[in-house]
Coordinates of C-alpha atoms in Angstrom, one line a residue:
Chain A
M1 CA -5.7 -16.5 17.1
T2 CA -2.1 -15.6 16.4
T3 CA 0.2 -13.2 18.3
K4 CA -0.5 -10.6 15.6
D5 CA -4.2 -10.9 15.9
K6 CA -4.1 -10.6 19.7
P7 CA -0.9 -8.7 20.4
S8 CA 0.5 -8.7 24.0
A9 CA 1.8 -5.6 25.7
E10 CA 5.3 -7.1 25.6
W11 CA 5.1 -7.8 21.9
I12 CA 4.0 -4.2 21.2
D13 CA 6.7 -2.7 23.4
G14 CA 9.3 -4.9 21.7
L15 CA 8.3 -3.5 18.3
R16 CA 8.3 0.1 19.6
R17 CA 11.9 -0.4 20.9
R18 CA 13.1 -2.0 17.7
Y19 CA 11.5 0.5 15.3
P20 CA 11.4 4.0 16.9
V21 CA 9.3 6.5 14.9
E22 CA 7.8 10.0 15.5
R23 CA 5.5 10.2 18.5
E24 CA 2.3 10.7 16.6
V25 CA 3.1 7.8 14.2
D26 CA 3.9 5.7 17.2
R27 CA 0.6 6.7 18.8
V28 CA -1.6 5.6 15.9
L29 CA 0.4 2.3 15.4
V30 CA 0.0 1.4 19.1
R31 CA -3.7 2.3 18.9
K32 CA -4.1 0.0 16.0
L33 CA -2.6 -2.9 17.9
H34 CA -4.6 -2.2 21.0
N35 CA -7.8 -2.3 18.9
R36 CA -6.8 -5.3 16.9
A37 CA -8.3 -8.0 19.2
G38 CA -11.4 -5.8 19.4
P39 CA -14.5 -6.0 17.2
A40 CA -14.5 -6.1 13.5
Y41 CA -15.6 -3.0 11.5
D42 CA -19.2 -2.2 12.4
P43 CA -21.0 -1.2 9.2
Q44 CA -22.1 2.4 9.6
S45 CA -25.2 3.9 8.0
L46 CA -25.3 7.3 6.4
D47 CA -27.6 8.4 9.2
T48 CA -25.0 7.5 11.8
L49 CA -22.3 9.4 10.0
K50 CA -24.7 12.3 9.5
A51 CA -25.4 12.3 13.2
G52 CA -21.7 12.2 14.1
A53 CA -20.9 15.0 11.7
N54 CA -23.7 17.0 13.2
A55 CA -22.3 16.5 16.7
L56 CA -18.8 17.4 15.6
I57 CA -19.9 20.6 13.8
A58 CA -22.1 21.6 16.7
A59 CA -19.2 21.3 19.1
R60 CA -16.9 23.4 16.8
H61 CA -19.3 25.9 15.2
A62 CA -21.5 28.4 17.1
G63 CA -24.5 29.0 15.0
E64 CA -27.4 27.2 13.3
F65 CA -26.7 24.7 10.5
S66 CA -28.1 21.7 8.8
I67 CA -26.7 18.8 6.9
E68 CA -28.3 17.9 3.6
D69 CA -27.9 15.5 0.6
A70 CA -25.6 13.0 2.4
R71 CA -24.2 10.3 0.1
W72 CA -21.4 7.8 -0.1
L73 CA -18.2 8.6 -2.0
T74 CA -15.8 5.9 -3.3
G75 CA -12.2 6.1 -4.5
G76 CA -9.7 5.5 -1.7
A77 CA -8.6 2.2 -0.3
S78 CA -8.4 3.2 3.3
K79 CA -11.1 5.6 4.6
L80 CA -14.9 5.9 4.4
Q81 CA -16.1 9.1 2.7
M82 CA -19.4 10.8 2.9
A83 CA -20.3 13.8 0.7
F84 CA -22.9 16.3 2.0
T85 CA -24.0 19.9 1.8
L86 CA -23.8 22.1 4.9
C87 CA -26.3 24.9 5.1
W88 CA -24.7 27.4 7.6
R89 CA -23.4 30.8 8.2
P90 CA -19.6 30.8 8.7
A91 CA -18.2 33.2 11.3
G92 CA -18.3 36.6 9.9
G93 CA -19.9 35.4 6.7
D94 CA -23.2 35.2 4.9
K95 CA -25.6 32.2 5.0
Q96 CA -24.4 29.7 2.4
R97 CA -24.5 26.1 1.2
T98 CA -21.1 24.5 1.2
A99 CA -20.3 21.1 -0.3
M100 CA -18.2 19.1 2.1
V101 CA -16.7 15.6 2.6
L102 CA -16.5 13.6 5.8
R103 CA -13.5 11.3 5.8
M104 CA -13.5 8.7 8.6
E105 CA -11.3 5.8 9.5
P106 CA -12.7 2.3 9.6
A107 CA -11.9 0.0 12.6
A108 CA -8.4 -0.3 11.2
S109 CA -7.0 1.2 8.1
V110 CA -4.6 -0.1 5.4
C111 CA -2.7 3.1 6.1
E112 CA -3.0 3.7 9.9
T113 CA -2.4 7.4 10.1
S114 CA -3.3 10.5 12.2
R115 CA -6.3 12.6 11.3
L116 CA -4.6 15.5 13.2
R117 CA -1.6 15.5 10.9
E118 CA -3.7 15.3 7.8
Y119 CA -5.8 18.2 9.0
Q120 CA -2.6 20.3 9.7
L121 CA -1.2 19.6 6.3
L122 CA -4.4 20.6 4.6
Q123 CA -4.4 23.8 6.7
I124 CA -1.0 24.7 5.4
F125 CA -1.3 23.6 1.8
E126 CA -4.7 24.8 0.8
D127 CA -3.0 28.1 0.2
V128 CA 0.1 26.6 -1.5
V129 CA -1.3 24.1 -4.0
P130 CA -4.8 23.1 -4.9
A131 CA -6.1 21.2 -1.9
P132 CA -9.4 20.9 -0.1
K133 CA -10.1 23.4 2.7
P134 CA -10.1 21.6 6.1
Y135 CA -12.9 22.6 8.5
W136 CA -13.0 20.3 11.5
V137 CA -11.2 17.3 12.9
D138 CA -12.4 14.6 15.3
E139 CA -8.9 13.2 16.0
N140 CA -10.0 10.6 18.6
G141 CA -13.4 9.7 17.4
D142 CA -15.2 11.7 20.2
Y143 CA -18.1 12.6 18.0
L144 CA -18.0 10.0 15.2
P145 CA -17.7 6.2 15.5
Y146 CA -14.0 6.5 14.5
P147 CA -11.5 9.4 14.1
A148 CA -12.6 11.7 11.2
L149 CA -12.0 14.9 9.3
I150 CA -14.3 17.3 7.5
Y151 CA -13.1 19.2 4.5
G152 CA -14.4 21.0 1.5
F153 CA -15.7 19.1 -1.5
V154 CA -13.7 19.9 -4.7
H155 CA -15.0 19.2 -8.2
G156 CA -12.9 17.3 -10.6
V157 CA -12.0 13.8 -11.7
T158 CA -9.1 11.4 -11.0
K159 CA -9.1 10.0 -14.5
P160 CA -10.6 11.0 -17.9
S161 CA -14.2 10.1 -18.2
R162 CA -13.5 7.9 -21.2
T163 CA -10.7 5.7 -19.8
T164 CA -10.3 2.6 -17.7
S165 CA -8.0 1.9 -14.8
N166 CA -7.6 -0.5 -11.9
V167 CA -8.8 0.4 -8.4
S168 CA -7.6 3.5 -6.6
G169 CA -6.6 5.2 -9.8
L170 CA -3.8 2.7 -10.4
G171 CA -2.7 2.3 -14.0
T172 CA -4.7 5.3 -15.2
N173 CA -3.9 6.3 -18.8
L174 CA -4.5 10.0 -19.2
G175 CA -3.8 10.0 -22.9
P176 CA -1.1 12.0 -24.8
E177 CA -2.9 15.4 -24.8
L178 CA -4.0 15.5 -21.2
R179 CA -0.7 14.2 -19.9
N180 CA 1.2 17.0 -21.6
R181 CA -1.1 19.6 -20.1
L182 CA -1.1 18.1 -16.6
A183 CA 2.6 17.4 -16.3
P184 CA 3.7 21.0 -15.6
H185 CA 1.1 21.3 -12.8
F186 CA 2.1 17.9 -11.3
I187 CA 5.8 18.9 -11.3
G188 CA 5.4 22.5 -10.2
Q189 CA 3.1 21.7 -7.3
L190 CA 5.5 19.0 -6.0
A191 CA 8.3 21.6 -6.1
R192 CA 6.1 24.1 -4.1
I193 CA 5.4 21.4 -1.5
H194 CA 9.0 20.5 -1.1
N195 CA 10.1 24.2 -0.9
H196 CA 7.6 25.0 1.9
D197 CA 9.2 25.9 5.2
I198 CA 9.3 22.9 7.5
R199 CA 9.4 25.3 10.5
D200 CA 5.7 26.2 9.9
P201 CA 4.2 26.5 13.4
R202 CA 1.0 24.8 12.4
L203 CA 3.0 21.5 12.1
S204 CA 2.6 20.6 15.8
G205 CA 1.8 17.0 15.1
F206 CA 5.2 16.5 13.3
E207 CA 8.8 16.1 14.4
T208 CA 11.9 17.1 12.5
P209 CA 14.5 14.4 11.9
P210 CA 17.5 15.5 14.1
K211 CA 20.3 14.0 12.1
P212 CA 21.0 13.7 8.3
E213 CA 20.3 10.0 8.3
T214 CA 17.2 10.1 10.5
A215 CA 14.7 10.9 7.8
A216 CA 15.6 7.6 6.0
L217 CA 15.8 5.8 9.3
W218 CA 12.3 6.9 10.5
A219 CA 10.8 6.1 7.1
L220 CA 12.3 2.6 7.2
N221 CA 11.4 2.0 10.8
W222 CA 7.8 3.1 10.1
W223 CA 7.2 0.6 7.3
Q224 CA 9.3 -2.3 8.7
R225 CA 7.4 -2.0 11.9
V226 CA 4.1 -2.2 10.0
W227 CA 5.4 -5.2 8.1
E228 CA 6.3 -6.9 11.4
E229 CA 2.9 -6.0 12.9
D230 CA 0.8 -7.1 10.0
A231 CA 2.3 -9.5 7.5
N232 CA 1.0 -13.0 7.4
Q233 CA 4.2 -14.7 6.3
D234 CA 7.8 -13.8 6.0
V235 CA 9.2 -13.1 2.6
P236 CA 12.9 -13.5 2.2
L237 CA 13.1 -10.7 -0.3
M238 CA 11.6 -8.3 2.2
R239 CA 14.1 -9.2 4.8
L240 CA 16.9 -8.7 2.3
A241 CA 15.5 -5.3 1.4
S242 CA 15.2 -4.1 5.0
T243 CA 18.7 -5.3 5.9
W244 CA 20.2 -3.6 2.8
M245 CA 18.3 -0.3 3.5
R246 CA 19.4 -0.3 7.2
A247 CA 23.0 -0.6 6.1
N248 CA 22.7 2.0 3.4
L249 CA 20.8 4.9 5.0
P250 CA 21.4 8.1 2.9
A251 CA 22.1 11.4 4.6
S252 CA 19.5 14.1 3.6
D253 CA 21.0 17.3 2.4
R254 CA 17.8 19.2 3.1
L255 CA 14.5 18.4 4.7
S256 CA 11.1 19.0 3.1
I257 CA 7.4 18.3 3.8
I258 CA 6.7 15.1 2.0
H259 CA 3.2 14.3 0.7
G260 CA 3.8 10.6 1.0
D261 CA 1.4 9.5 -1.7
Y262 CA 2.0 11.9 -4.6
R263 CA 0.8 10.2 -7.7
T264 CA -1.8 10.1 -10.5
G265 CA -5.0 8.9 -8.9
N266 CA -4.5 11.2 -5.9
F267 CA -5.3 14.5 -7.5
L268 CA -8.5 15.8 -9.0
F269 CA -8.4 17.7 -12.2
D270 CA -10.8 19.6 -14.6
E271 CA -11.0 17.8 -17.9
D272 CA -11.6 21.0 -19.9
S273 CA -8.9 23.2 -18.5
A274 CA -6.5 20.4 -17.5
A275 CA -5.9 22.2 -14.2
I276 CA -5.4 20.2 -11.0
T277 CA -8.2 21.2 -8.7
A278 CA -7.1 19.4 -5.5
W279 CA -4.4 17.2 -4.1
L280 CA -6.0 14.5 -1.9
D281 CA -4.8 11.9 0.6
W282 CA -2.3 13.8 2.7
E283 CA -2.4 11.2 5.5
L284 CA 1.1 9.9 4.9
G285 CA 2.6 13.3 5.0
H286 CA 5.7 13.9 7.1
I287 CA 8.9 15.9 7.3
G288 CA 11.5 13.9 5.4
D289 CA 13.7 13.7 2.3
R290 CA 12.3 15.0 -1.1
H291 CA 13.7 11.9 -2.8
E292 CA 10.9 9.9 -1.1
D293 CA 8.1 11.6 -3.0
I294 CA 10.1 11.5 -6.3
A295 CA 10.8 7.8 -5.9
W296 CA 7.1 7.0 -5.0
S297 CA 5.9 8.9 -8.1
M298 CA 8.2 6.7 -10.2
S299 CA 6.8 3.4 -9.0
P300 CA 5.8 1.2 -11.9
A301 CA 2.5 0.6 -10.2
F302 CA 1.4 4.2 -11.0
G303 CA 2.7 4.5 -14.6
H304 CA 2.5 2.8 -17.9
F305 CA 4.3 2.6 -21.3
D306 CA 3.6 5.2 -23.9
E307 CA 1.4 4.5 -26.9
N308 CA 4.4 3.3 -28.9
G309 CA 5.4 0.9 -26.1
G310 CA 8.8 2.5 -26.0
E311 CA 9.1 4.7 -22.9
F312 CA 7.8 4.1 -19.4
L313 CA 5.9 7.1 -18.1
S314 CA 6.1 7.9 -14.4
C315 CA 2.6 8.4 -13.1
G316 CA 1.5 8.1 -16.8
L317 CA 2.9 11.6 -17.3
L318 CA 6.6 11.8 -18.2
P319 CA 9.6 9.5 -18.9
E320 CA 11.7 9.1 -15.8
A321 CA 14.7 11.2 -16.9
E322 CA 12.5 14.1 -18.0
F323 CA 10.5 13.9 -14.8
I324 CA 13.7 14.3 -12.8
A325 CA 15.1 17.1 -15.0
R326 CA 11.9 19.1 -14.9
Y327 CA 11.5 18.6 -11.1
E328 CA 15.1 19.9 -10.6
A329 CA 14.4 22.9 -12.8
A330 CA 11.1 23.7 -11.1
S331 CA 12.3 23.3 -7.5
G332 CA 15.9 24.3 -7.7
L333 CA 16.6 21.1 -5.8
A334 CA 19.0 18.5 -7.1
I335 CA 18.2 14.8 -7.3
D336 CA 21.0 12.6 -6.1
R337 CA 20.9 9.3 -7.9
R338 CA 22.2 7.1 -5.0
T339 CA 19.7 8.7 -2.6
L340 CA 16.9 8.2 -5.2
H341 CA 17.8 4.6 -5.5
F342 CA 17.5 4.0 -1.8
Y343 CA 14.1 5.6 -1.8
R344 CA 13.0 3.6 -4.8
V345 CA 13.8 0.5 -2.8
L346 CA 11.9 1.9 0.2
S347 CA 8.9 2.8 -2.1
A348 CA 8.6 -0.7 -3.4
Y349 CA 9.0 -2.0 0.1
K350 CA 6.4 0.4 1.6
A351 CA 3.9 -0.4 -1.2
I352 CA 4.2 -4.1 -0.5
V353 CA 3.8 -3.5 3.3
I354 CA 0.6 -1.6 2.6
V355 CA -1.1 -3.9 0.1
L356 CA 0.2 -7.3 1.3
G357 CA 0.9 -6.7 5.0
A358 CA -1.7 -4.2 6.3
G359 CA -4.2 -5.2 3.6
Y360 CA -4.0 -8.9 4.6
R361 CA -4.2 -8.2 8.4
N362 CA -7.2 -5.9 8.1
A363 CA -9.1 -8.1 5.7
R364 CA -8.4 -11.2 7.9
N365 CA -9.8 -9.4 10.9
G366 CA -12.7 -7.8 9.1
K367 CA -11.6 -4.4 10.1
S368 CA -12.6 -2.3 7.1
H369 CA -15.6 -1.2 5.1
Q370 CA -14.1 -2.7 2.0
D371 CA -12.2 -5.8 2.8
V372 CA -12.9 -7.1 -0.7
L373 CA -10.9 -4.2 -2.1
L374 CA -8.0 -4.9 0.2
V375 CA -7.9 -8.6 -0.9
W376 CA -8.0 -7.4 -4.5
L377 CA -5.1 -5.0 -3.9
M378 CA -3.0 -7.8 -2.4
G379 CA -2.5 -8.9 -6.0
L380 CA -0.5 -5.8 -6.7
A381 CA 2.3 -7.1 -4.5
S382 CA 3.4 -9.6 -7.2
T383 CA 4.5 -6.8 -9.6
L384 CA 6.0 -4.8 -6.7
F385 CA 8.2 -7.7 -5.7
D386 CA 9.5 -7.8 -9.2
E387 CA 10.4 -4.1 -9.0
L388 CA 12.0 -4.6 -5.6
A389 CA 14.2 -7.5 -6.8
T390 CA 15.3 -5.5 -9.9
L391 CA 16.3 -2.5 -7.7
L392 CA 18.2 -4.7 -5.2
D393 CA 19.9 -6.5 -8.1
E394 CA 21.5 -3.2 -9.1
V395 CA 23.2 -2.8 -5.8
L396 CA 24.1 -6.3 -4.6
Chain B
M1 CA -20.2 -35.2 -1.6
E2 CA -21.5 -33.1 -4.4
I3 CA -21.5 -29.6 -2.9
R4 CA -17.9 -28.8 -4.0
A5 CA -16.2 -25.5 -4.7
D6 CA -16.5 -25.7 -8.4
I7 CA -20.2 -25.9 -8.7
T8 CA -20.8 -23.7 -5.7
L9 CA -18.6 -20.9 -7.1
Q10 CA -20.3 -21.3 -10.5
A11 CA -23.7 -20.9 -9.0
V12 CA -22.7 -17.9 -6.9
L13 CA -21.1 -16.2 -9.8
K14 CA -24.2 -16.7 -11.9
S15 CA -26.5 -15.3 -9.2
F16 CA -24.1 -12.4 -8.8
S17 CA -24.1 -11.4 -12.5
D18 CA -27.7 -12.2 -13.3
V19 CA -29.5 -11.0 -10.2
I20 CA -27.4 -9.2 -7.6
I21 CA -25.3 -6.7 -9.6
P22 CA -28.2 -5.4 -11.8
A23 CA -30.2 -4.8 -8.6
I24 CA -27.6 -2.5 -7.0
D25 CA -28.4 1.2 -6.8
P26 CA -26.4 2.8 -9.6
G27 CA -25.9 5.8 -7.3
N28 CA -24.2 3.8 -4.6
Q29 CA -20.6 3.9 -6.0
L30 CA -19.2 1.9 -3.0
A31 CA -21.6 -1.0 -3.5
Q32 CA -21.1 -0.9 -7.3
E33 CA -17.3 -1.1 -7.0
Q34 CA -17.4 -3.8 -4.3
A35 CA -19.8 -6.0 -6.3
Q36 CA -17.6 -5.8 -9.3
L37 CA -14.5 -6.7 -7.2
M38 CA -16.4 -9.6 -5.6
W39 CA -17.3 -11.0 -9.0
R40 CA -13.8 -10.7 -10.3
L41 CA -12.2 -12.2 -7.2
L42 CA -14.6 -15.1 -7.2
T43 CA -13.8 -15.7 -10.9
L44 CA -10.1 -15.7 -10.2
L45 CA -10.7 -18.1 -7.3
R46 CA -12.8 -20.4 -9.5
D47 CA -10.0 -20.5 -12.2
R48 CA -7.1 -21.0 -9.8
L49 CA -8.6 -23.3 -7.2
P50 CA -7.8 -26.5 -9.1
M51 CA -4.2 -25.6 -9.2
Q52 CA -3.8 -24.2 -5.7
Y53 CA -2.4 -27.4 -4.1
E54 CA 0.1 -27.9 -6.9
Y55 CA 1.1 -24.2 -6.6
D56 CA 1.9 -24.7 -2.9
R57 CA 3.9 -27.9 -3.5
D58 CA 5.8 -26.1 -6.2
E59 CA 6.6 -23.2 -3.8
L60 CA 7.8 -25.6 -1.1
V61 CA 10.2 -27.3 -3.6
R62 CA 11.6 -23.9 -4.6
L63 CA 12.1 -22.9 -0.9
L64 CA 13.8 -26.2 -0.2
T65 CA 16.2 -25.6 -3.1
L66 CA 16.9 -22.0 -1.9
G67 CA 17.2 -23.1 1.7
R68 CA 19.9 -25.7 0.8
D69 CA 21.8 -23.0 -1.1
L70 CA 21.8 -20.9 2.1
Q71 CA 22.3 -23.8 4.5
D72 CA 25.1 -23.8 7.0
T73 CA 24.7 -26.3 9.9
D74 CA 26.9 -24.3 12.3
E75 CA 25.6 -20.8 11.5
A76 CA 22.0 -21.5 10.8
P77 CA 20.9 -24.5 12.8
A78 CA 17.2 -23.4 12.7
L79 CA 17.2 -23.4 9.0
T80 CA 18.8 -26.8 8.8
G81 CA 16.1 -28.2 11.2
H82 CA 13.3 -26.7 9.1
L83 CA 14.8 -28.0 5.9
A84 CA 14.8 -31.5 7.3
D85 CA 11.2 -31.2 8.6
C86 CA 9.9 -29.8 5.3
E87 CA 11.8 -32.3 3.2
A88 CA 10.2 -35.1 5.2
L89 CA 6.8 -33.5 4.8
H90 CA 7.2 -33.1 1.1
R91 CA 8.2 -36.7 0.7
R92 CA 5.2 -37.8 2.6
A93 CA 2.3 -38.8 0.4
G94 CA -1.0 -37.2 1.3
A95 CA 0.3 -34.2 3.2
A96 CA -2.7 -32.1 3.9
P97 CA -3.0 -28.7 2.3
D98 CA -2.9 -26.8 5.6
E99 CA 0.3 -28.7 6.6
L100 CA 1.8 -27.7 3.3
V101 CA 1.0 -24.0 3.8
A102 CA 2.3 -24.1 7.4
A103 CA 5.6 -25.7 6.2
I104 CA 6.0 -23.0 3.6
A105 CA 5.5 -20.4 6.3
R106 CA 8.1 -22.0 8.6
L107 CA 10.6 -22.3 5.8
R108 CA 10.0 -18.7 4.6
A109 CA 10.7 -17.5 8.2
A110 CA 13.8 -19.6 8.6
I111 CA 15.2 -18.5 5.2
S112 CA 14.4 -14.9 6.0
D113 CA 16.4 -15.1 9.3
R114 CA 19.3 -16.6 7.3
V115 CA 19.0 -13.9 4.7
E116 CA 19.2 -11.2 7.4
Q117 CA 22.2 -12.9 8.9
L118 CA 24.0 -13.1 5.5
A119 CA 23.0 -9.6 4.3
G120 CA 24.4 -8.1 7.5
R121 CA 27.9 -9.0 6.8
D122 CA 30.4 -8.4 4.1
D123 CA 32.4 -11.5 3.1
D124 CA 32.9 -13.8 0.1
R125 CA 30.0 -16.1 1.0
S126 CA 27.3 -13.6 1.3
G127 CA 27.3 -12.2 -2.3
P128 CA 26.5 -15.5 -4.1
A129 CA 24.0 -16.4 -1.4
L130 CA 22.2 -13.2 -1.7
R131 CA 22.1 -13.4 -5.5
A132 CA 20.6 -16.8 -5.1
V133 CA 17.9 -15.2 -3.0
L134 CA 17.2 -12.7 -5.7
R135 CA 17.0 -15.4 -8.4
A136 CA 14.6 -17.4 -6.2
A137 CA 12.5 -14.3 -5.6
R138 CA 12.2 -13.6 -9.3
Q139 CA 11.1 -17.2 -10.0
Q140 CA 8.6 -17.1 -7.2
H141 CA 7.2 -13.7 -8.0
L142 CA 6.9 -14.5 -11.7
R143 CA 4.6 -17.4 -10.6
E144 CA 2.6 -15.0 -8.5
R145 CA 2.3 -12.5 -11.3
S146 CA 1.1 -15.2 -13.7
W147 CA -1.3 -16.5 -11.1
L148 CA -2.9 -13.1 -10.8
L149 CA -2.6 -12.0 -14.4
A150 CA -6.4 -11.6 -14.8
Q151 CA -6.3 -8.8 -12.2
G152 CA -4.7 -6.5 -14.8
W153 CA -1.6 -5.2 -12.8
E154 CA 1.0 -6.0 -15.5
V155 CA 2.2 -3.2 -17.8
A156 CA 3.2 -5.8 -20.4
P157 CA 1.0 -8.8 -19.7
E158 CA 2.0 -10.6 -22.9
T159 CA 5.5 -11.1 -21.5
V160 CA 4.2 -13.2 -18.5
P161 CA 4.2 -16.9 -19.1
A162 CA 1.0 -18.9 -18.5
I163 CA 0.8 -20.3 -14.9
D164 CA 0.6 -23.9 -16.1
T165 CA 4.1 -23.6 -17.6
L166 CA 5.5 -22.3 -14.3
I167 CA 4.3 -24.9 -11.9
S168 CA 4.5 -28.6 -12.7
F169 CA 5.1 -31.8 -11.0
H170 CA 8.4 -32.3 -12.7
N171 CA 9.8 -29.8 -10.3
M172 CA 9.0 -32.1 -7.5
D173 CA 11.9 -34.3 -8.5
K174 CA 14.2 -31.4 -7.4
A175 CA 13.0 -31.7 -3.8
S176 CA 15.5 -34.5 -3.1
P177 CA 18.5 -33.4 -1.1
G178 CA 21.4 -32.1 -3.2
A179 CA 19.3 -31.0 -6.1
V180 CA 20.1 -27.5 -7.3
E181 CA 18.0 -25.3 -9.5

């Protein structure tokens, strides 16, 4: 068993000193390492999850209720999801049947994140952009086998019914008509997220970067630390990228709430009205620099060329230049090309860390409910490396 | 010994497609998706397994070439030591596959340390060396993209050369000291 598979306290402390991050991010990363040498993911039955959800709701909700029609959901690469119907009477409301989703971590996740932070972001943004309504959080796994969150079920699809894509919505082709109708919602909602007040008192699980360069530094520290914790083998290009980023941290002119995984495949939409019905996967959200979300959305992994093979469409929606121009117009926030370049390097780096670093380590240790998907996703790194080399070539 | 990977994978794949996948509950999305991924990963493994050793030897040769480009006995003694070990291993007939993989890991780590050292300073030597790293990365990652072409990640798959044109034993000649890509 390697150091990474059975990490010592000294090794963990060394990484924490080298790569300081927000307290809540640090907490979940340390928890991941403490659990690493422990058991592999223990397959959970629907009955177990139903019982756990029952216990969580009973602890948080005074009144009778019952859980019906529990079933598995698929779609994400990192969490287990169970859909169910809750028959209950909300405080001050009438008896009703509410469709809900239980979102629970496996033994270790390809994105090791805080359910508390995800819950807080959903609380804030359900009134700002389409997002599921959060109900209850089990942040430490007191009621369920692992930490979990319950939120409202939202109808919609992540891709048109008559199209194909790779896993997790990657490479989705929405088609010319749909992309034109969805693009304004995609841009406008990102602008609303980035313009939301970061001093919102409900963000108790978040910290604000104290200096202009700290947003970039924390983001780099987070992902370099995960790479060091999880990667199987060194990759010279990754070391080159992290060294370059550390020497070229941009100063943020303004801080925003960052979604962290804003892309096609992470929103639900109604095929008839072309309205986005929910933004999902807020787990990577944090307070940072808006360029981070823009850069992530522009990753080649999430887009494709148009039907004529001429222009590359970011997230399968808009050519890059138009994406930036329309975002600037919608948000009133300028995009700085040098800062954007830094975050494009970081985005490629982060995506590689997730699919090749965390994906490898979790699958190797049997920590998730879908190790086979994690192994499949490791293949995405080959194209991400190409993107990373191209971006570094422009600045070296 | 007749129970080899090729016939085993062939039989497993057939069982999967003929019996297991059709029997999975259509309402269980998680099981449906994982069964499809298993079938596709096993197919990829069946297709690539015969070339895996050649692929690793090719990567070691490429790392030796890059390592020599970055070598400096005074500044990077660890890299120099790993280069010597790995060149010896590469020359040795019959090096076991796991030895080869371990050698690649050691050389990757030593080269990464050297890259960090070079990228952290600003002088005449670092620029060309770092560009050599980028060139080597592009070559290596083109091989990986070709290796995994069947997964469907490429936005323009027709531009990626076939894997058998990217790894070949003629590259092994370049493993001798002094050879430059």
